[in-house]
Amino acid sequence: MTQLESALKGETTEQMAKVAEDEGMDIDVLRKAVAEGRVVIPHNPRH
């Protein structure tokens, strides 16, 4: 499942929680921004 799909379902992923913590953001604000397509969280497990 993608970050967008999770956000649209109202679910918080580990990556969202990490980004929110690192950026000092409220997780709900970040999740809403991801769901609206205003924020993306790039993640490539091969790097």
GROMACS .gro file of N, CA and C in nm:
model
  141
    1MET      N    1   0.085  -0.117   0.000
    1MET     CA    2   0.000   0.000   0.000
    1MET      C    3   0.090   0.124   0.000
    2THR      N    4   0.050   0.226  -0.075
    2THR     CA    5   0.130   0.349  -0.083
    2THR      C    6   0.099   0.442   0.034
    3GLN      N    7   0.184   0.543   0.050
    3GLN     CA    8   0.161   0.644   0.153
    3GLN      C    9   0.027   0.714   0.128
    4LEU      N   10   0.000   0.744   0.001
    4LEU     CA   11  -0.125   0.812  -0.035
    4LEU      C   12  -0.246   0.726   0.001
    5GLU      N   13  -0.242   0.600  -0.034
    5GLU     CA   14  -0.355   0.511  -0.003
    5GLU      C   15  -0.378   0.502   0.147
    6SER      N   16  -0.271   0.492   0.223
    6SER     CA   17  -0.283   0.486   0.369
    6SER      C   18  -0.342   0.615   0.423
    7ALA      N   19  -0.293   0.728   0.375
    7ALA     CA   20  -0.341   0.857   0.422
    7ALA      C   21  -0.488   0.876   0.390
    8LEU      N   22  -0.530   0.835   0.271
    8LEU     CA   23  -0.670   0.848   0.233
    8LEU      C   24  -0.761   0.764   0.322
    9LYS      N   25  -0.708   0.655   0.376
    9LYS     CA   26  -0.785   0.570   0.468
    9LYS      C   27  -0.775   0.620   0.612
   10GLY      N   28  -0.698   0.726   0.634
   10GLY     CA   29  -0.681   0.779   0.769
   10GLY      C   30  -0.580   0.702   0.852
   11GLU      N   31  -0.500   0.621   0.786
   11GLU     CA   32  -0.400   0.539   0.855
   11GLU      C   33  -0.265   0.610   0.856
   12THR      N   34  -0.193   0.593   0.965
   12THR     CA   35  -0.059   0.649   0.978
   12THR      C   36   0.042   0.537   0.957
   13THR      N   37   0.138   0.561   0.869
   13THR     CA   38   0.243   0.463   0.844
   13THR      C   39   0.366   0.497   0.929
   14GLU      N   40   0.457   0.402   0.937
   14GLU     CA   41   0.582   0.426   1.010
   14GLU      C   42   0.659   0.542   0.948
   15GLN      N   43   0.658   0.549   0.814
   15GLN     CA   44   0.728   0.657   0.745
   15GLN      C   45   0.667   0.793   0.778
   16MET      N   46   0.534   0.800   0.781
   16MET     CA   47   0.467   0.926   0.816
   16MET      C   48   0.505   0.969   0.958
   17ALA      N   49   0.504   0.875   1.050
   17ALA     CA   50   0.538   0.907   1.189
   17ALA      C   51   0.681   0.958   1.199
   18LYS      N   52   0.773   0.895   1.126
   18LYS     CA   53   0.914   0.935   1.128
   18LYS      C   54   0.930   1.075   1.070
   19VAL      N   55   0.865   1.102   0.956
   19VAL     CA   56   0.875   1.234   0.894
   19VAL      C   57   0.816   1.341   0.985
   20ALA      N   58   0.700   1.313   1.044
   20ALA     CA   59   0.636   1.410   1.133
   20ALA      C   60   0.728   1.442   1.251
   21GLU      N   61   0.790   1.340   1.307
   21GLU     CA   62   0.882   1.361   1.420
   21GLU      C   63   1.004   1.441   1.376
   22ASP      N   64   1.065   1.400   1.264
   22ASP     CA   65   1.185   1.468   1.214
   22ASP      C   66   1.159   1.615   1.180
   23GLU      N   67   1.040   1.643   1.127
   23GLU     CA   68   1.006   1.779   1.083
   23GLU      C   69   0.935   1.861   1.190
   24GLY      N   70   0.906   1.800   1.304
   24GLY     CA   71   0.837   1.871   1.411
   24GLY      C   72   0.694   1.907   1.376
   25MET      N   73   0.629   1.819   1.300
   25MET     CA   74   0.491   1.841   1.256
   25MET      C   75   0.395   1.753   1.333
   26ASP      N   76   0.273   1.800   1.343
   26ASP     CA   77   0.166   1.717   1.397
   26ASP      C   78   0.135   1.608   1.295
   27ILE      N   79   0.123   1.485   1.338
   27ILE     CA   80   0.101   1.373   1.247
   27ILE      C   81  -0.029   1.388   1.169
   28ASP      N   82  -0.132   1.443   1.231
   28ASP     CA   83  -0.259   1.461   1.160
   28ASP      C   84  -0.247   1.561   1.046
   29VAL      N   85  -0.170   1.666   1.068
   29VAL     CA   86  -0.147   1.767   0.964
   29VAL      C   87  -0.072   1.703   0.847
   30LEU      N   88   0.030   1.625   0.878
   30LEU     CA   89   0.109   1.559   0.774
   30LEU      C   90   0.024   1.460   0.697
   31ARG      N   91  -0.053   1.377   0.767
   31ARG     CA   92  -0.136   1.276   0.701
   31ARG      C   93  -0.237   1.343   0.607
   32LYS      N   94  -0.297   1.454   0.652
   32LYS     CA   95  -0.393   1.526   0.568
   32LYS      C   96  -0.324   1.582   0.444
   33ALA      N   97  -0.205   1.636   0.460
   33ALA     CA   98  -0.130   1.691   0.347
   33ALA      C   99  -0.094   1.582   0.247
   34VAL      N  100  -0.058   1.465   0.296
   34VAL     CA  101  -0.028   1.352   0.207
   34VAL      C  102  -0.155   1.312   0.132
   35ALA      N  103  -0.267   1.303   0.202
   35ALA     CA  104  -0.394   1.263   0.141
   35ALA      C  105  -0.438   1.363   0.034
   36GLU      N  106  -0.407   1.491   0.056
   36GLU     CA  107  -0.445   1.595  -0.040
   36GLU      C  108  -0.346   1.606  -0.156
   37GLY      N  109  -0.236   1.533  -0.148
   37GLY     CA  110  -0.136   1.537  -0.254
   37GLY      C  111  -0.042   1.656  -0.244
   38ARG      N  112  -0.042   1.726  -0.132
   38ARG     CA  113   0.046   1.841  -0.113
   38ARG      C  114   0.184   1.801  -0.062
   39VAL      N  115   0.195   1.681  -0.006
   39VAL     CA  116   0.321   1.631   0.048
   39VAL      C  117   0.342   1.490  -0.003
   40VAL      N  118   0.464   1.460  -0.043
   40VAL     CA  119   0.500   1.323  -0.079
   40VAL      C  120   0.616   1.280   0.010
   41ILE      N  121   0.624   1.152   0.035
   41ILE     CA  122   0.732   1.097   0.117
   41ILE      C  123   0.807   0.996   0.030
   42PRO      N  124   0.917   1.039  -0.031
   42PRO     CA  125   0.992   0.946  -0.115
   42PRO      C  126   1.059   0.839  -0.028
   43HIS      N  127   1.053   0.717  -0.076
   43HIS     CA  128   1.113   0.607  -0.001
   43HIS      C  129   1.150   0.497  -0.100
   44ASN      N  130   1.275   0.463  -0.103
   44ASN     CA  131   1.322   0.355  -0.189
   44ASN      C  132   1.402   0.259  -0.101
   45PRO      N  133   1.349   0.140  -0.075
   45PRO     CA  134   1.418   0.046   0.014
   45PRO      C  135   1.553  -0.002  -0.040
   46ARG      N  136   1.583   0.024  -0.165
   46ARG     CA  137   1.710  -0.020  -0.222
   46ARG      C  138   1.824   0.077  -0.193
   47HIS      N  139   1.793   0.192  -0.135
   47HIS     CA  140   1.896   0.292  -0.107
   47HIS      C  141   1.922   0.302   0.039
   0.00000   0.00000   0.00000
